[in-house]
CSV table of C-alpha atoms in Angstrom, one decimal:
chain,number,residue,atom,x,y,z
A,875,UNK,CA,0.0,0.0,0.0
A,876,UNK,CA,2.8,2.4,0.9
A,877,UNK,CA,4.7,1.6,-2.2
A,878,UNK,CA,1.7,2.2,-4.4
A,879,UNK,CA,0.9,5.5,-2.6
A,880,UNK,CA,4.5,6.7,-3.0
A,881,UNK,CA,4.5,5.8,-6.7
A,882,UNK,CA,1.3,7.7,-7.2
A,883,UNK,CA,2.7,10.7,-5.3
A,884,UNK,CA,5.9,10.8,-7.4
A,885,UNK,CA,4.3,10.4,-10.8
A,886,UNK,CA,1.4,12.8,-10.3
A,887,UNK,CA,3.3,16.0,-11.1
A,888,UNK,CA,1.2,18.7,-11.9
A,889,UNK,CA,17.7,44.1,-12.9
A,890,UNK,CA,19.5,47.2,-12.4
A,891,UNK,CA,22.4,47.0,-10.0
A,892,UNK,CA,23.0,49.4,-7.2
A,893,UNK,CA,25.7,50.0,-4.6
A,894,UNK,CA,25.2,48.1,-1.4
A,895,UNK,CA,24.3,50.3,1.6
A,896,UNK,CA,26.5,50.6,4.7
A,897,UNK,CA,25.8,47.4,6.6
A,898,UNK,CA,25.3,49.1,10.0
A,899,UNK,CA,23.0,51.9,8.6
A,900,UNK,CA,21.0,49.3,6.7
A,901,UNK,CA,20.5,47.1,9.8
A,902,UNK,CA,19.4,50.2,11.8
A,903,UNK,CA,16.9,51.2,9.1
A,904,UNK,CA,15.4,47.7,8.9
A,905,UNK,CA,15.0,47.6,12.7
A,906,UNK,CA,13.3,51.0,12.6
A,907,UNK,CA,10.9,49.9,9.9
A,908,UNK,CA,10.1,46.7,11.7
A,909,UNK,CA,9.4,48.5,15.0
A,910,UNK,CA,7.2,51.0,13.2
A,911,UNK,CA,5.2,48.3,11.4
A,912,UNK,CA,4.7,46.3,14.7
A,913,UNK,CA,3.0,49.4,16.3
A,914,UNK,CA,0.5,49.9,13.5
A,915,UNK,CA,-3.0,48.7,14.1
A,916,UNK,CA,-5.2,47.1,11.5
A,917,UNK,CA,-8.5,45.9,13.0
A,918,UNK,CA,-10.5,43.3,11.2
A,919,UNK,CA,-12.5,45.2,8.6
A,920,UNK,CA,-15.0,42.4,8.0
A,921,UNK,CA,-15.7,41.2,11.6
A,922,UNK,CA,-14.6,43.9,14.1
A,923,UNK,CA,-13.0,42.6,17.3
A,924,UNK,CA,-11.9,39.3,15.7
A,925,UNK,CA,-8.3,38.3,14.9
A,926,UNK,CA,-7.5,37.8,11.2
A,927,UNK,CA,-4.9,37.0,8.6
A,928,UNK,CA,-4.0,39.1,5.6
A,929,UNK,CA,-2.2,37.6,2.6
A,930,UNK,CA,-0.6,40.4,0.6
A,931,UNK,CA,0.0,39.4,-3.0
A,932,UNK,CA,1.9,42.4,-4.1
A,933,UNK,CA,4.2,42.3,-1.0
A,934,UNK,CA,4.3,38.5,-0.9
A,935,UNK,CA,3.7,38.5,2.8
A,936,UNK,CA,1.3,37.0,5.3
A,937,UNK,CA,0.4,39.0,8.3
A,938,UNK,CA,-1.4,37.8,11.5
A,939,UNK,CA,-3.4,40.4,13.4
A,940,UNK,CA,-4.8,40.3,16.9
A,941,UNK,CA,-8.4,41.1,17.8
A,942,UNK,CA,-7.2,44.7,18.5
A,943,UNK,CA,-5.6,44.9,15.1
A,944,UNK,CA,-2.0,44.6,16.4
A,945,UNK,CA,0.4,42.9,14.0
A,946,UNK,CA,1.6,39.8,15.8
A,947,UNK,CA,3.7,38.2,13.1
A,948,UNK,CA,4.6,38.6,9.4
A,949,UNK,CA,6.0,35.9,7.1
A,950,UNK,CA,7.4,35.9,3.6
A,951,UNK,CA,5.3,33.7,1.3
A,952,UNK,CA,4.9,32.7,-2.3
A,953,UNK,CA,1.6,33.0,-4.2
A,954,UNK,CA,0.7,31.9,-7.7
A,955,UNK,CA,3.2,32.4,-10.5
A,956,UNK,CA,0.2,33.2,-12.8
A,957,UNK,CA,-1.1,36.0,-10.6
A,958,UNK,CA,-4.6,36.3,-9.1
A,959,UNK,CA,-7.8,34.7,-10.3
A,960,UNK,CA,-10.6,32.5,-9.1
A,961,UNK,CA,-11.6,30.2,-11.9
A,962,UNK,CA,-11.0,26.4,-11.7
A,963,UNK,CA,-7.8,25.2,-13.4
A,964,UNK,CA,-6.5,28.8,-13.7
A,965,UNK,CA,-3.6,28.0,-11.3
A,966,UNK,CA,-4.1,31.5,-9.8
A,967,UNK,CA,-4.4,32.7,-6.2
A,968,UNK,CA,-8.0,33.7,-5.4
A,969,UNK,CA,-8.8,37.1,-4.0
A,970,UNK,CA,-11.1,38.2,-1.3
A,971,UNK,CA,-12.3,37.0,2.1
A,972,UNK,CA,-11.8,33.4,3.1
A,973,UNK,CA,-11.8,31.4,6.4
A,974,UNK,CA,-9.7,28.5,7.5
A,975,UNK,CA,-12.1,25.5,7.0
A,976,UNK,CA,-9.8,22.6,7.8
A,977,UNK,CA,-6.3,22.0,9.3
A,978,UNK,CA,-4.2,19.0,8.3
A,979,UNK,CA,-0.9,17.7,9.6
A,980,UNK,CA,-1.1,18.5,13.3
A,981,UNK,CA,2.0,17.0,15.0
A,982,UNK,CA,3.7,15.9,11.8
A,983,UNK,CA,7.5,16.5,11.6
A,984,UNK,CA,8.8,19.4,9.5
A,985,UNK,CA,9.1,18.5,5.8
A,986,UNK,CA,6.7,15.6,6.0
A,987,UNK,CA,5.0,15.0,2.6
A,988,UNK,CA,1.3,15.5,2.5
A,989,UNK,CA,-0.3,13.8,-0.5
A,990,UNK,CA,-4.0,14.2,-1.3
A,991,UNK,CA,-4.6,15.7,2.1
A,992,UNK,CA,-3.1,12.6,3.8
A,993,UNK,CA,0.0,12.7,6.0
A,994,UNK,CA,2.5,10.2,4.6
A,995,UNK,CA,5.5,8.4,6.2
A,996,UNK,CA,7.9,10.2,3.9
A,997,UNK,CA,9.8,13.4,4.1
A,998,UNK,CA,10.9,15.9,1.5
A,999,UNK,CA,14.7,16.1,0.8
A,1000,UNK,CA,16.7,18.2,-1.6
A,1001,UNK,CA,17.7,14.9,-3.3
A,1002,UNK,CA,14.1,13.8,-3.8
A,1003,UNK,CA,13.3,17.2,-5.3
A,1004,UNK,CA,16.3,16.9,-7.6
A,1005,UNK,CA,14.9,13.6,-8.8
A,1006,UNK,CA,11.4,15.0,-9.3
A,1007,UNK,CA,12.0,18.8,-10.0
A,1008,UNK,CA,8.5,19.5,-11.3
A,1009,UNK,CA,6.7,18.1,-8.3
A,1010,UNK,CA,4.5,20.5,-6.4
A,1011,UNK,CA,5.5,19.4,-2.9
A,1012,UNK,CA,2.9,20.0,-0.2
A,1013,UNK,CA,4.7,19.7,3.1
A,1014,UNK,CA,4.3,19.8,6.9
A,1015,UNK,CA,0.9,21.5,7.4
A,1016,UNK,CA,-2.2,22.4,5.4
A,1017,UNK,CA,-4.6,25.2,6.2
A,1018,UNK,CA,-7.5,24.6,3.7
A,1019,UNK,CA,-9.3,27.8,2.8
A,1020,UNK,CA,-13.0,28.3,2.1
A,1021,UNK,CA,-14.2,31.3,0.1
A,1022,UNK,CA,-16.6,33.6,1.8
A,1023,UNK,CA,-17.8,35.8,-1.1
A,1024,UNK,CA,-20.4,34.1,-3.3
A,1025,UNK,CA,-19.6,34.5,-7.0
A,1026,UNK,CA,-16.1,35.6,-6.3
A,1027,UNK,CA,-14.4,32.8,-4.4
A,1028,UNK,CA,-17.4,30.7,-3.3
A,1029,UNK,CA,-19.6,28.6,-5.6
A,1030,UNK,CA,-19.7,29.6,-9.3
A,1031,UNK,CA,-19.8,32.7,-11.5
A,1032,UNK,CA,-21.6,32.6,-14.9
A,1033,UNK,CA,-21.5,28.8,-14.7
A,1034,UNK,CA,-17.8,28.6,-14.0
A,1035,UNK,CA,-16.5,27.2,-10.7
A,1036,UNK,CA,-14.7,29.8,-8.6
A,1037,UNK,CA,-14.9,28.0,-5.2
A,1038,UNK,CA,-11.6,28.1,-3.3
A,1039,UNK,CA,-12.4,25.1,-1.2
A,1040,UNK,CA,-13.3,23.0,-4.3
A,1041,UNK,CA,-10.1,24.3,-6.0
A,1042,UNK,CA,-8.1,23.0,-3.0
A,1043,UNK,CA,-6.6,26.3,-2.2
A,1044,UNK,CA,-4.3,25.9,0.8
A,1045,UNK,CA,-1.8,27.7,2.9
A,1046,UNK,CA,0.9,25.0,3.1
A,1047,UNK,CA,4.6,24.3,3.7
A,1048,UNK,CA,6.9,24.1,0.7
A,1049,UNK,CA,10.3,22.7,-0.1
A,1050,UNK,CA,13.6,24.5,0.7
A,1051,UNK,CA,14.1,25.1,-3.1
A,1052,UNK,CA,11.1,27.5,-3.2
A,1053,UNK,CA,12.2,31.2,-3.0
A,1054,UNK,CA,9.9,33.0,-0.6
A,1055,UNK,CA,8.9,36.6,-1.5
A,1056,UNK,CA,8.5,35.6,-5.2
A,1057,UNK,CA,5.3,34.2,-6.8
A,1058,UNK,CA,6.0,30.6,-7.7
A,1059,UNK,CA,2.9,28.5,-6.8
A,1060,UNK,CA,0.1,26.8,-8.7
A,1061,UNK,CA,-2.5,28.9,-6.8
A,1062,UNK,CA,-1.9,28.1,-3.1
A,1063,UNK,CA,0.0,30.2,-0.6
A,1064,UNK,CA,3.4,28.6,0.1
A,1065,UNK,CA,5.4,29.1,3.3
A,1066,UNK,CA,8.5,27.5,4.7
A,1067,UNK,CA,7.9,24.5,6.9
A,1068,UNK,CA,9.0,26.3,10.0
A,1069,UNK,CA,6.7,29.3,9.3
A,1070,UNK,CA,3.6,27.1,8.5
A,1071,UNK,CA,4.1,25.2,11.7
A,1072,UNK,CA,4.0,28.4,13.7
A,1073,UNK,CA,1.1,29.8,11.7
A,1074,UNK,CA,-0.8,26.5,12.3
A,1075,UNK,CA,-0.5,27.0,16.0
A,1076,UNK,CA,-1.6,30.6,15.9
A,1077,UNK,CA,-4.7,30.2,13.8
A,1078,UNK,CA,-7.8,28.2,14.7
A,1079,UNK,CA,-10.4,26.8,12.3
A,1080,UNK,CA,-12.8,29.5,11.3
A,1081,UNK,CA,-10.3,32.3,11.4
A,1082,UNK,CA,-10.8,34.9,8.6
A,1083,UNK,CA,-8.2,35.3,5.9
A,1084,UNK,CA,-8.2,38.2,3.4
A,1085,UNK,CA,-6.2,37.7,0.2
A,1086,UNK,CA,-5.5,41.2,-1.0
A,1087,UNK,CA,-4.2,41.6,-4.5
A,1088,UNK,CA,-2.7,45.1,-3.7
A,1089,UNK,CA,-1.5,44.2,-0.2
């Protein structure tokens, strides 16, 4: 059974230069920017008084906000290489309000391979990726998203499926070969394994997630 599952898993593959700034000054500037950002408040605009998550497509970041709107954590991510869109088989990241419908992988070791939403006994390695370079590895944890806006990311629009849950749109762990901060995915939101483990612990089922094209 395990051999058959592993075989199925492996064969189902879906500019200008500038002078570097002074190192100390650059570090100070980064620290100042981080401190300034951490003190900004962004209350949940959909459900006031509730914590929420914002996925910024333009910035390629995922931010977790408290019920008061305080930024608790920000992660670099990777959304769809083809940009934003909601239709089935577009391989684009859907926009708008979602919620976390299901969480998969609780307690699994970092880099554990998840195949068809089942935690497997196998782990991702750079060597395995080199052997199957086109494999869309889903690792460590899944936060499965449900669209909350009918006709945009829930149900269908003009007879075409736009449902994020039915499209299997996840926030999930990715392999170490994936560059965070750059769009590379097939529609999901990719994170490092370490980051998605932390996010998994911070976010309960039902938590609202806004995917903002301009964020």
